Coordinates of C-alpha atoms in Angstrom, one line a residue:
Chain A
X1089 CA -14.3 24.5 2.0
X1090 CA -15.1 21.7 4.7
X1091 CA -11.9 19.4 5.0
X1092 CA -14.2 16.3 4.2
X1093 CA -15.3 18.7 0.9
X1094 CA -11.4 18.6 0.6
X1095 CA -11.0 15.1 1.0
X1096 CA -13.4 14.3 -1.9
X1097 CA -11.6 17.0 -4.2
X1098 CA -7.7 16.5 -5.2
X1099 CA -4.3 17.0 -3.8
X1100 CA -3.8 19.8 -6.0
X1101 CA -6.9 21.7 -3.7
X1102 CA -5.1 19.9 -0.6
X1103 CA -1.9 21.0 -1.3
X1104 CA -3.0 24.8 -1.6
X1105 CA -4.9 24.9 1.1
X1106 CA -2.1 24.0 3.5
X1107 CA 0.3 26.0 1.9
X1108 CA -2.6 29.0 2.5
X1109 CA -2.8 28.1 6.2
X1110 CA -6.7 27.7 5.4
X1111 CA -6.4 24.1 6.7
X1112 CA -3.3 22.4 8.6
X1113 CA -1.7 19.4 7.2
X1114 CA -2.4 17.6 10.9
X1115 CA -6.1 17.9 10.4
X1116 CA -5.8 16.8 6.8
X1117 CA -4.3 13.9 8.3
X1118 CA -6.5 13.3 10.8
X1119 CA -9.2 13.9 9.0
X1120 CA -8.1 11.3 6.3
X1121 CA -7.9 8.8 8.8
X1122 CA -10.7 8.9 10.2
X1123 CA -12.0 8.4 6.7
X1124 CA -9.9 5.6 6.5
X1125 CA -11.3 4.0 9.5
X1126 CA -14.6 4.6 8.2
X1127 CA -14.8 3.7 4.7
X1128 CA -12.3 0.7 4.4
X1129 CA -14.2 -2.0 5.9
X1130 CA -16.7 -1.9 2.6
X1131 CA -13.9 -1.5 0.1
X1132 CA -11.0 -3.4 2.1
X1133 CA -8.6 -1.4 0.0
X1134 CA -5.7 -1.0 3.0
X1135 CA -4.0 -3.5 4.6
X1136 CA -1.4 -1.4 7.1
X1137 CA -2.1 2.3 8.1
X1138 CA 0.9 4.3 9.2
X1139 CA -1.1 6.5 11.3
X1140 CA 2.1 7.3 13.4
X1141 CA 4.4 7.9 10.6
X1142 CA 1.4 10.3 8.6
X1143 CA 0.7 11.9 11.6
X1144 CA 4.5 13.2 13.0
X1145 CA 5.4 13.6 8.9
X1146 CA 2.3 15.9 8.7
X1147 CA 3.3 17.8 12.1
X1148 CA 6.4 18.4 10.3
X1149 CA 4.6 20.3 7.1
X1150 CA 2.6 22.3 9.3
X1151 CA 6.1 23.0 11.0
X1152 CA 7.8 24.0 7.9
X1153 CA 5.0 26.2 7.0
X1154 CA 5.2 28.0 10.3
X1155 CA 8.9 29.1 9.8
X1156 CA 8.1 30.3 6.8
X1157 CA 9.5 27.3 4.6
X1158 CA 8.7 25.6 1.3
X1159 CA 7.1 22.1 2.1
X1160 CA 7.4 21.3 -1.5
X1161 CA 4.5 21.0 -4.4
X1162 CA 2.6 17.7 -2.4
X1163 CA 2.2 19.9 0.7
X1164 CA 0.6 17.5 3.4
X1165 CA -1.3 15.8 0.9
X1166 CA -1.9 12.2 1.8
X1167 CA -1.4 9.3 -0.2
X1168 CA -0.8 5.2 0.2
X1169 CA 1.4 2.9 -2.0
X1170 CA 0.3 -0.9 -3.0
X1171 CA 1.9 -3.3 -0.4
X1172 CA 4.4 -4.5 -2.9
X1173 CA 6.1 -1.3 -2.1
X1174 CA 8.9 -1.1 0.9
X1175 CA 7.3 0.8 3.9
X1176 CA 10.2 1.2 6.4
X1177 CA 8.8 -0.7 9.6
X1178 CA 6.8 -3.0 7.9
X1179 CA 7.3 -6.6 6.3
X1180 CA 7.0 -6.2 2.3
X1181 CA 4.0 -8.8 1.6
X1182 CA 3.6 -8.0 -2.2
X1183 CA 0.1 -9.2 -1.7
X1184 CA 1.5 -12.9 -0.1
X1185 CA 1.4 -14.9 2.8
X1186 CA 4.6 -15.9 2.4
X1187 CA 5.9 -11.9 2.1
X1188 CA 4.6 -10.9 6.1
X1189 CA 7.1 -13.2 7.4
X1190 CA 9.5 -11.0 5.9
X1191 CA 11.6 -8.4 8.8
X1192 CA 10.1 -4.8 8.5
X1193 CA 11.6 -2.9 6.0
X1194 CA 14.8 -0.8 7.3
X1195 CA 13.8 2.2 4.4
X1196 CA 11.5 3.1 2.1
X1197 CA 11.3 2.7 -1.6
X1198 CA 12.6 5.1 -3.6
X1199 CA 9.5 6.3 -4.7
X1200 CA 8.4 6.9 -1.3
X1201 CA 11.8 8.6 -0.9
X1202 CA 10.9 11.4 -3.4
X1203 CA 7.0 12.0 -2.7
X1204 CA 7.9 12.4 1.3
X1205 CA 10.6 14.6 0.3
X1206 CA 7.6 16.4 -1.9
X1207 CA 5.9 17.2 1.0
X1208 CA 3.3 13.9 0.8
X1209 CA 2.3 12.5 3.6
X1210 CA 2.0 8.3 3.6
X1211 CA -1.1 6.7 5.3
X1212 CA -0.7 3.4 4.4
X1213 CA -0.5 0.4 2.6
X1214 CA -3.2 -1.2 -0.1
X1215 CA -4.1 -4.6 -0.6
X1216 CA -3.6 -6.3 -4.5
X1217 CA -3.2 -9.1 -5.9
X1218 CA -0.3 -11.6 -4.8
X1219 CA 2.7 -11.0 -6.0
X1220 CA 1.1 -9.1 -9.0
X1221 CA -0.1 -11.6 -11.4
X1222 CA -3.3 -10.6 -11.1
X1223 CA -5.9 -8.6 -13.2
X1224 CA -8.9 -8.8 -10.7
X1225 CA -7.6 -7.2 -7.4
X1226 CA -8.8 -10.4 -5.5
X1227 CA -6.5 -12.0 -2.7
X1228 CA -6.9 -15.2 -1.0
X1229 CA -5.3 -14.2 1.7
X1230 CA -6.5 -10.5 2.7
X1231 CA -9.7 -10.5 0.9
X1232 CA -10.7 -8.7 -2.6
X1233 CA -10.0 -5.4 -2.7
X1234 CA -13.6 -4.0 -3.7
X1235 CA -15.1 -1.1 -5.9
X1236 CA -16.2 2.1 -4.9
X1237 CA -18.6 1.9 -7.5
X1238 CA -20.4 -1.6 -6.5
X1239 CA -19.0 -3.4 -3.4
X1240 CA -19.7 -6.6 -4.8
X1241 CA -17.1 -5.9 -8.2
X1242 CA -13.8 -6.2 -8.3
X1243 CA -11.4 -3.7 -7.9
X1244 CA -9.5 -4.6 -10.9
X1245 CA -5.8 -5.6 -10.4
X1246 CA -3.2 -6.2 -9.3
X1247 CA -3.2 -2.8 -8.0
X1248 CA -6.8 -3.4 -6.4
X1249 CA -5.9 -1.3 -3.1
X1250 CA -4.9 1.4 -5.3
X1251 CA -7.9 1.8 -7.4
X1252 CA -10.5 1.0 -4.4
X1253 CA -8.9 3.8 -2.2
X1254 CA -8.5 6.8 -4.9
X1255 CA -11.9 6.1 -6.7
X1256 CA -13.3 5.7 -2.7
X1257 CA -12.2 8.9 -1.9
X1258 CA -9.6 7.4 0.6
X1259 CA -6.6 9.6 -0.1
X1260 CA -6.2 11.7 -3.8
X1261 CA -3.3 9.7 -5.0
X1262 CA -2.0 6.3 -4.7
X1263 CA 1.4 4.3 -6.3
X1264 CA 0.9 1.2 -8.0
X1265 CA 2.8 -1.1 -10.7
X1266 CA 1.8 -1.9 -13.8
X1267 CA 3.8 -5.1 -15.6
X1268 CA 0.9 -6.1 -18.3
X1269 CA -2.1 -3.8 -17.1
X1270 CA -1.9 -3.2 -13.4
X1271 CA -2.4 0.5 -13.0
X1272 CA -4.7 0.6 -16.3
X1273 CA -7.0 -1.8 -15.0
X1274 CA -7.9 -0.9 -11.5
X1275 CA -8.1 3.2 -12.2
X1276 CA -10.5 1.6 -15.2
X1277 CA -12.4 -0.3 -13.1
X1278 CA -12.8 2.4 -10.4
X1279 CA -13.2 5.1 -12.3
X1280 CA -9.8 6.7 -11.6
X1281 CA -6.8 8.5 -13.8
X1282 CA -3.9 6.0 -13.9
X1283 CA -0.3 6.8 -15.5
X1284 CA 1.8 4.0 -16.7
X1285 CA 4.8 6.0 -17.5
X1286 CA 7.8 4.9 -20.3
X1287 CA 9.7 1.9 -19.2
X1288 CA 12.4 2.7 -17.2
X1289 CA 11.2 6.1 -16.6
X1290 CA 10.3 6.2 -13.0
X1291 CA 12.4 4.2 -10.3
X1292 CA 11.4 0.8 -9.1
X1293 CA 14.2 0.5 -6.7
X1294 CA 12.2 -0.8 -3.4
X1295 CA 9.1 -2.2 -5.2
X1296 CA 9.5 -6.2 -5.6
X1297 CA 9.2 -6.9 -9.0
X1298 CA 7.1 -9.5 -10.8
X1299 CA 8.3 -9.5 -14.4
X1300 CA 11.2 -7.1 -14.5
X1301 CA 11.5 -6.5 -18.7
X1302 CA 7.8 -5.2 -18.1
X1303 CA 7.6 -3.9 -14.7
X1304 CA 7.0 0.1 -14.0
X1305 CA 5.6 2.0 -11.2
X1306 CA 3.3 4.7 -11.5
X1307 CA 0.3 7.1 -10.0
X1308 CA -3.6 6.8 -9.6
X1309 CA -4.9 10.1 -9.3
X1310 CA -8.6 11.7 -9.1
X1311 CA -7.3 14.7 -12.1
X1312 CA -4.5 14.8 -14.5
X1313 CA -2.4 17.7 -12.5
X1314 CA -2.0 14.8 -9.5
X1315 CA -0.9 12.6 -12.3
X1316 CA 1.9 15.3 -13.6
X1317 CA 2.5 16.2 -10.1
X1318 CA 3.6 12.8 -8.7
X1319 CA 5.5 11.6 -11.7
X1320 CA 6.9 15.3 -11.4
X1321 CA 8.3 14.4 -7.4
X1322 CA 9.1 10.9 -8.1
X1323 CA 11.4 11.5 -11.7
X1324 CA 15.3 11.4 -11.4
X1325 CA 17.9 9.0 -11.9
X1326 CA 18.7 6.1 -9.4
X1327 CA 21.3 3.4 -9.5
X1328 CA 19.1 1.2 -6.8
X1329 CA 17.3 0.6 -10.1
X1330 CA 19.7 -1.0 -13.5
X1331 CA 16.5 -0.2 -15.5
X1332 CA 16.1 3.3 -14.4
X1333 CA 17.3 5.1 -17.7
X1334 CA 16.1 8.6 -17.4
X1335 CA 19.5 11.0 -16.7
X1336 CA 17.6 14.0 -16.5
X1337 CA 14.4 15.5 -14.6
X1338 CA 11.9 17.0 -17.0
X1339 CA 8.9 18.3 -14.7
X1340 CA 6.1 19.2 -16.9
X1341 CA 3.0 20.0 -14.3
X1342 CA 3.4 23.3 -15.6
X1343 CA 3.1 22.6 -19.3
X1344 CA -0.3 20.2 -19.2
X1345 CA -2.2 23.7 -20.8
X1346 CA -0.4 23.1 -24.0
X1347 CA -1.8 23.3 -27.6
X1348 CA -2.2 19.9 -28.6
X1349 CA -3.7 21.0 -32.0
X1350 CA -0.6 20.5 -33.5
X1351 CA -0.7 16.8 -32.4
X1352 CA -1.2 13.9 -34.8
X1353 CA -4.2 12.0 -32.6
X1354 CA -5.6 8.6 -33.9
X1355 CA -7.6 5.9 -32.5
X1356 CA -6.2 2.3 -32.3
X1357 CA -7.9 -0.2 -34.8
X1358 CA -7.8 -4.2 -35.3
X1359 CA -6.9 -6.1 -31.8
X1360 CA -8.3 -3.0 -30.1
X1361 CA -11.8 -2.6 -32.0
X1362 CA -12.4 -6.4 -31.4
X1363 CA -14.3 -8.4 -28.7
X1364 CA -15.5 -5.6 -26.1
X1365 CA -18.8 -5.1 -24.5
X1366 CA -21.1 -2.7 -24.7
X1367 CA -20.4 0.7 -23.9
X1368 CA -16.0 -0.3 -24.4
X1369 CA -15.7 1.0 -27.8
X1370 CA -18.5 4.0 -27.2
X1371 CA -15.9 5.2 -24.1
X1372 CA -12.8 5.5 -26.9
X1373 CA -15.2 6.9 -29.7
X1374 CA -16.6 9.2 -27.2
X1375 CA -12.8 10.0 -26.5
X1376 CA -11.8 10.8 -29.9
X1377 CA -15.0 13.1 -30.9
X1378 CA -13.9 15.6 -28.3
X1379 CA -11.1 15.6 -29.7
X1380 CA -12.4 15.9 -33.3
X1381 CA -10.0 12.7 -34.2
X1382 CA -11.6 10.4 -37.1
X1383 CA -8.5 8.9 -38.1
X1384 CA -7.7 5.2 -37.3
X1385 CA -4.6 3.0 -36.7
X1386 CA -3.5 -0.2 -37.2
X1387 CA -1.1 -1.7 -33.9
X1388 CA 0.6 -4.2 -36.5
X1389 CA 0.6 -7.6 -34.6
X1390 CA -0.7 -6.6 -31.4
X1391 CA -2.4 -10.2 -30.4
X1392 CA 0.6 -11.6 -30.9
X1393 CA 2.6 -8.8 -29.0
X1394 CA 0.0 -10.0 -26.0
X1395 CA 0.9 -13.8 -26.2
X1396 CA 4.7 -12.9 -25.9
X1397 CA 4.0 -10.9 -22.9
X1398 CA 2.1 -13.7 -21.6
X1399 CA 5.0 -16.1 -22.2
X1400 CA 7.4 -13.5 -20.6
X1401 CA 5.7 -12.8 -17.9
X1402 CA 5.1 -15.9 -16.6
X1403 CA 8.8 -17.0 -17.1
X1404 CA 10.2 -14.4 -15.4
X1405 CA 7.7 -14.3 -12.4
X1406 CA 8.3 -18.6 -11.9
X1407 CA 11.9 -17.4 -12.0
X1408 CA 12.1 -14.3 -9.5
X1409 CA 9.8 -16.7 -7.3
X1410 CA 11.7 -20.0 -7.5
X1411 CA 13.1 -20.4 -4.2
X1412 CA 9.5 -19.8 -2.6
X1413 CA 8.1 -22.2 -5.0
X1414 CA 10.5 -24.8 -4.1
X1415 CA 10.2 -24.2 -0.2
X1416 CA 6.2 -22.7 0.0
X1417 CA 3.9 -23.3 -2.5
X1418 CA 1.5 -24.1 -0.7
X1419 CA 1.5 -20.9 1.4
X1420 CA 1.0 -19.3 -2.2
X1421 CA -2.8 -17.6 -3.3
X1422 CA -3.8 -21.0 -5.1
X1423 CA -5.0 -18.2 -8.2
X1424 CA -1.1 -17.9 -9.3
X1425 CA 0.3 -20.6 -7.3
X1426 CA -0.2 -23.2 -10.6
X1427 CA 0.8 -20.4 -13.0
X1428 CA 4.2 -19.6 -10.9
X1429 CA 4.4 -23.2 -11.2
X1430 CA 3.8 -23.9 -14.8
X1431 CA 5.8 -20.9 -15.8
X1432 CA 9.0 -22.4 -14.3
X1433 CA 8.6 -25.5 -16.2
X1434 CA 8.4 -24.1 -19.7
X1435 CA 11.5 -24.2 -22.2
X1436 CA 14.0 -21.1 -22.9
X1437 CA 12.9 -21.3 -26.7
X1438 CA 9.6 -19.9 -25.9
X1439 CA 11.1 -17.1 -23.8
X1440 CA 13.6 -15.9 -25.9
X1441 CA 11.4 -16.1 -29.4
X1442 CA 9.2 -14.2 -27.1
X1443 CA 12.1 -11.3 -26.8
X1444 CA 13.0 -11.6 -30.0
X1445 CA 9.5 -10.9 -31.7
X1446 CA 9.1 -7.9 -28.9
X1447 CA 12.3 -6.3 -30.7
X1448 CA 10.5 -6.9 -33.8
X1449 CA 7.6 -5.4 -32.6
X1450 CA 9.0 -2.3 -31.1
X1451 CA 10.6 -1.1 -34.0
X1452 CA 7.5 -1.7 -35.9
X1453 CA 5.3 0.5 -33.5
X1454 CA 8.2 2.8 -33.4
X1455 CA 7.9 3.5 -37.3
X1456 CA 4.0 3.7 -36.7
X1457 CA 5.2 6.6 -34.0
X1458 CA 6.8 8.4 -36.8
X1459 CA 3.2 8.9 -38.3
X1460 CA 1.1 9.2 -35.1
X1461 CA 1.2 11.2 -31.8
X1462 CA -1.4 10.0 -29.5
X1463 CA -3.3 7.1 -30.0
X1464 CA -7.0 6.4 -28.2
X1465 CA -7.5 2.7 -27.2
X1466 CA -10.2 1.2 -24.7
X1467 CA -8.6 0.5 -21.7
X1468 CA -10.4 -3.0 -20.5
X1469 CA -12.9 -5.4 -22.9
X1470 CA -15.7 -5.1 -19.8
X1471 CA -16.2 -3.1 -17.2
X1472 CA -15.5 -4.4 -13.3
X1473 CA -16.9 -8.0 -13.3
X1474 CA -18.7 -9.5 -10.5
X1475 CA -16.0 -10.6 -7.2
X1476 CA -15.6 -14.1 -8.1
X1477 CA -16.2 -14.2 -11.5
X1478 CA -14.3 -16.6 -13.3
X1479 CA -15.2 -16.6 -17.3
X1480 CA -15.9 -13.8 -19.8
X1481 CA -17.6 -13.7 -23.1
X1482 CA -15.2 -12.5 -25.9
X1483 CA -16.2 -12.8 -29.6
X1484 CA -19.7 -14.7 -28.5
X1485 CA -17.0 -17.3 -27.0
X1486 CA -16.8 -18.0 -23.1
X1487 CA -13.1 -17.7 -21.8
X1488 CA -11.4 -17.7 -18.5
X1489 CA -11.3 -14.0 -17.3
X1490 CA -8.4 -13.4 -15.1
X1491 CA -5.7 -13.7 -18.1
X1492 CA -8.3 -11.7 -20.8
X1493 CA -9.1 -8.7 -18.6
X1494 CA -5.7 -7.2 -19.8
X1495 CA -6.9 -7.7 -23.8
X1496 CA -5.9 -4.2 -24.6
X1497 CA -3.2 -3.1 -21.9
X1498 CA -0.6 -5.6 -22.5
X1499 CA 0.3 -5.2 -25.8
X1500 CA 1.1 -1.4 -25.1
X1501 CA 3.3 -2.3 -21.7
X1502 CA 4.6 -4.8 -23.5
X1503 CA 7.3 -2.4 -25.3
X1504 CA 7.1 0.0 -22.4
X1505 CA 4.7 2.9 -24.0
X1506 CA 4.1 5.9 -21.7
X1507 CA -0.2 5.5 -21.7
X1508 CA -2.7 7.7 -19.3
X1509 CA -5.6 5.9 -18.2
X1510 CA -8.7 8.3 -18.2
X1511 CA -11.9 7.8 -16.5
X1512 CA -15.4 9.4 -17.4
X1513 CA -17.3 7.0 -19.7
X1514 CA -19.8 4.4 -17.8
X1515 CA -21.0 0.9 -19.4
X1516 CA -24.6 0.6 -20.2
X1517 CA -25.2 -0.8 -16.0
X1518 CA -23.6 2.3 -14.6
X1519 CA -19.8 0.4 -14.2
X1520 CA -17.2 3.1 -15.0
X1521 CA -14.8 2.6 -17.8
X1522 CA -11.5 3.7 -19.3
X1523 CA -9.6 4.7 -22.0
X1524 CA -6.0 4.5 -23.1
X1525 CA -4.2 7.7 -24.3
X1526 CA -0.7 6.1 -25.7
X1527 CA 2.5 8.1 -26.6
X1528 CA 5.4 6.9 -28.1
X1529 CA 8.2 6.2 -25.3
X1530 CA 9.2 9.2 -23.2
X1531 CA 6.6 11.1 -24.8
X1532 CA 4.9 11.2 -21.6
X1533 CA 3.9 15.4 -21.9
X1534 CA 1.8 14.6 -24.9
X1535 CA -0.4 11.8 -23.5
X1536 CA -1.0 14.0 -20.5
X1537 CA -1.6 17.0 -22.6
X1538 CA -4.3 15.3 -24.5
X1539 CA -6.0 13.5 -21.1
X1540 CA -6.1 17.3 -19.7
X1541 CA -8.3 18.4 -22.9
X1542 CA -10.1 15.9 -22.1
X1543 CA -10.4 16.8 -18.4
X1544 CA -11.2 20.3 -19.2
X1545 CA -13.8 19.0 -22.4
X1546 CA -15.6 17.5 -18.6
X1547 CA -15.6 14.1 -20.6
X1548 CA -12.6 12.9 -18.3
X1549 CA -13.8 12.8 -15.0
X1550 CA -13.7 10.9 -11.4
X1551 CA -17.3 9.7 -11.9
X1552 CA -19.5 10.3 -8.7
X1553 CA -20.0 7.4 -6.0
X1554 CA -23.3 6.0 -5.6
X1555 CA -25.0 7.8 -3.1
Chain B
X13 CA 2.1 -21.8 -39.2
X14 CA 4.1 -24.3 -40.8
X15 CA 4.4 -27.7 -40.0
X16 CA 8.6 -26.3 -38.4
X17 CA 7.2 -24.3 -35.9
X18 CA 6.0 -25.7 -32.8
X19 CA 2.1 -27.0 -31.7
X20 CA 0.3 -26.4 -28.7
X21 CA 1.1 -29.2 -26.2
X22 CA -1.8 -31.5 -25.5
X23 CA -2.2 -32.5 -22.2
X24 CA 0.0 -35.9 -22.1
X25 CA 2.7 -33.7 -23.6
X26 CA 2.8 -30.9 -20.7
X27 CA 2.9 -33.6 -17.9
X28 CA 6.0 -34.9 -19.8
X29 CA 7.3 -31.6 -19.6
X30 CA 6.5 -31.1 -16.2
X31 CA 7.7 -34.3 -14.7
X32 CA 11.4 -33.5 -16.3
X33 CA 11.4 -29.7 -15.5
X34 CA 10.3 -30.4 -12.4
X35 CA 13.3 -33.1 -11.8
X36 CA 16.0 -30.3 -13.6
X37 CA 14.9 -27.6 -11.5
X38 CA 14.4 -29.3 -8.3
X39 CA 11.3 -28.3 -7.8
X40 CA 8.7 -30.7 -7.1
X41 CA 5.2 -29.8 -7.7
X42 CA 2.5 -30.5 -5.2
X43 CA -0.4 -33.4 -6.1
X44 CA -3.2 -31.1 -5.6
X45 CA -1.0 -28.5 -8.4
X46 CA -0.5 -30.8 -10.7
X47 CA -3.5 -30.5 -13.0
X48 CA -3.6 -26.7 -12.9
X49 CA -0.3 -26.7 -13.4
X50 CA -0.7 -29.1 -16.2
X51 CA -3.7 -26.5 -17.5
X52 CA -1.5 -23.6 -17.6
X53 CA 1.7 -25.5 -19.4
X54 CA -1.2 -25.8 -21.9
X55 CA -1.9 -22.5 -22.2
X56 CA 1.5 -21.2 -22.5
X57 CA 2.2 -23.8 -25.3
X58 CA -0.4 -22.1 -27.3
X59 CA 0.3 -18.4 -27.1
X60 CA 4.2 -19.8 -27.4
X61 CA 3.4 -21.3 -31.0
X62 CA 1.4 -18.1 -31.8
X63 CA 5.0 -16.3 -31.2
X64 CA 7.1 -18.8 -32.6
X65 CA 5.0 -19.1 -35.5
X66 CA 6.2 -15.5 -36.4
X67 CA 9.1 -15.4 -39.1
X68 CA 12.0 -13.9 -37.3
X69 CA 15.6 -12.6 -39.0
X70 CA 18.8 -13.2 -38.1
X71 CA 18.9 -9.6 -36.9
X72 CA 16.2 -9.5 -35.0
X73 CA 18.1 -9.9 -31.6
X74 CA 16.1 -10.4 -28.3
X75 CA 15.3 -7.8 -25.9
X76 CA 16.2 -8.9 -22.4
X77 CA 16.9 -5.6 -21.2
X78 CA 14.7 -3.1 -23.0
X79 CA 15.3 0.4 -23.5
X80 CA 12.5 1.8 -24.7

């Protein structure tokens, strides 16, 4: 296999074929930079390539493998991480102006920490949305991040880098974050797998936050075994991060054959059968017939679950961001600059009603968990909307779009539910689109087992690029 | 909703909020923010009184820092 067939395939098929001396991890690297240097002008997905760093870190898997040593599971297999992530050498902009007049980072998130330590080899960093309030992957300041799919869409967001450059073929596997949709709606958008794990699951220690009760990092990936494989690297506890609750590592790569015919699989109803376009629903229904699932559930209360993470969010984002707002806002993307702003103004009352109904809620859906296994939910109300768009039509009404793109992923994040994003299903222009395959919390295994049937079914799948 | 539970701000209402949030947190907010800012007081009003409209317990304690 050709190392641009490679390129186009996933780490998995990257990994092996270093560890079988077919190909080195140097001329993966190369080779993947080159790519970069090619491709990322149309889809502006990077904003910093660590060509240096990828280069000497791959020289040191090829090194490894020479003695006779283990380079561990992501053998020379490149990846990037969305700019809100610390690089060490380079200032963290979490998608601002105001963020590259930070110093360089003196290490690297932890994330990064673990995947190196893997054997993963960072080429960069990816554009998104500033500061992460954003569902569109546009930036006032870098430019849009754009799809793979159709140059002139957006990426989805915030994690618009992170989309762009796995469905593009950039690198196999890329980090993002996802507080109310952020992973979910790019690898939608783009035609990508996306895992939001459990809350508190994954460490975020290095990765500014945006809205910490909701924020989680996570993995796009071109198959589900990347998926398992980079949550697999980057599980463990860390005291960096106070929200960082898992005390054990519980790999599972090895488990994603599993029988799920014992699993209780349904597919949401109410909030999350209302107000999508064409083709949204068809992509879950299509979903839940290859799975031979007819059964439905109700989300009790989901709409309003989606107004209290609204209220949330943009509480604690104006809070996290107060200083800057006092001292720069005018340095700020003007598309969150007057939400940062309005958020800080808005009265406790809201905010904590708004974490008193999400108890509520959680133990509701938790009861509903007792009954269920998997759930199937679209992922986003329309596929990738034109760059610039700025209204939607939901219900035969015409509302803003940036705050309704994440209809259907908020109310899961909102109480921190593990969910895999799969790709395979197109809208009725060509657009890809996603679906939602939601566990109860760290049930992670068995929304991945279920998005690898699919995978294997051939109904989850990276869709092809336009020639 | 009942008539208890808060409305949706109208527009006159936000700037009121704004102009005394802005002087309690010290943060002064730009002329050329102050109608999107305005906007989006707005719209947090609303989905706030879609929340707050929701009969809560005593027991229902908030979730600050969630474990899931």
């Amino acid at each position: 296999m050709s190392i641009e067939a490679l390129l186009d395939g996933d780490g998995a098929v990257i990994a092996a074929a270093i560890r079988s001396r077919t190909v080195t991890a140097t001329a993966v690297a190369e080779a993947t930079l080159a790519r970069i240097a090619a491709r990322n002008p149309a889809l502006n997905a990077f904003t910093d390539v660590t060509a240096d760093r990828a280069l000497a870190a791959a020289r040191g898997v090829d090194a490894t493998i020479a003695v006779g040593g283990d380079p561990g599971p992501l053998a020379g297999v490149p990846y990037a991480v969305k700019n809100l992530f610390d690089v060490t050498g380079l200032p963290t902009r979490a998608g601002s102006r105001i963020g590259r007049d930070n110093p360089p980072a003196t290490e690297d998130a932890t994330a990064i920490t673990r995947l190196d330590a893997a054997g993963a080899v960072l080429v960069g960093a990816l554009n998104m949305g500033e500061y992460a309030y954003d569902f569109t992957g546009e930036n006032a300041h870098d430019g849009p991040s754009r799809n793979p799919h159709d140059v002139s869409r957006m990426a989805g967001g915030s994690s618009g880098g992170s989309g762009s450059a796995v469905g593009g073929r950039l690198v196999p596997f890329a980090l993002g974050s996802d507080t109310n949709g952020s992973i979910r709606v790019p690898a939608a958008f783009c035609g990508t797998f996306g895992l939001k794990p459990t809350y508190g699951r994954l460490s975020r220690a290095g990765a500014m936050l945006f809205a910490g009760s909701f924020d989680h990092v996570g993995p796009l990936a071109r198959s589900v075994a990347d998926l398992a494989a980079v949550y697999d690297a980057m599980q463990g506890p860390d005291a960096a991060d106070p929200v960082c609750a898992a005390s054990v590592v519980d790999p599972l790569s090895h488990r994603l054959g599993g029988d799920v015919s014992g699993l209780r699989i349904a597919v949401a109803a109410g909030h999350f059968r209302e107000n999508a376009a064409p083709g949204v629903l068809e992509a879950a229904d299509g979903a839940a017939a290859a799975l031979g699932v007819t059964r439905e559930v109700a989300i009790p209360e989901a709409a309003r679950a989606r107004a209290a993470a609204f209220v949330i969010t943009t509480i604690e984002g104006a809070q996290l961001h107060l200083p800057r707002l006092r001292a720069r806002a005018m340095d700020f993307d003007p598309a969150t600059r007057d939400r940062f702003l309005a958020g800080a103004m808005l009265p406790a009352g809201w905010y904590l009603a708004a974490q008193r109904f999400r108890a509520w809620y959680r133990t509701q859906v938790l009861a509903l968990f007792e009954t269920v296994d998997v759930i199937l939910a679209p992922a986003t109300p329309l596929p990738a909307p034109p760059i610039g768009g700025q209204t939607m039509t939901l219900g035969g009404a015409t509302v803003p779009l940036r705050p309704n793109i994440g209809l259907y992923t908020q109310p899961l994040s909102f109480i921190g539910l593990p969910v895999v994003c799969v790709p395979g299903a197109r809208g009725p222009d060509g657009l890809p689109l996603g679906v939602q395959v939601i566990a109860a919390p760290w049930a992670e295994e068995k929304a991945l087992m279920v998005a690898a049937v699919l995978e294997r079914s051939g109904l989850a799948h990276c869709p092809g690029l336009p020639a | 909703m009942t008539e208890t539970t808060p409305k949706p701000l109208t527009e006159k209402e936000a700037e009121a909020l704004l102009d005394a949030a802005s002087r309690a947190l010290a943060l002064p907010v730009p002329e050329k923010c102050r109608a999107g800012t305005v906007t989006n007081i707005v719209a947090a009003s609303t989905a706030a009184a879609f929340v707050m409209g929701f009969p809560l317990g005593d027991t229902d304690e908030p979730a600050p820092v969630f474990r899931a």
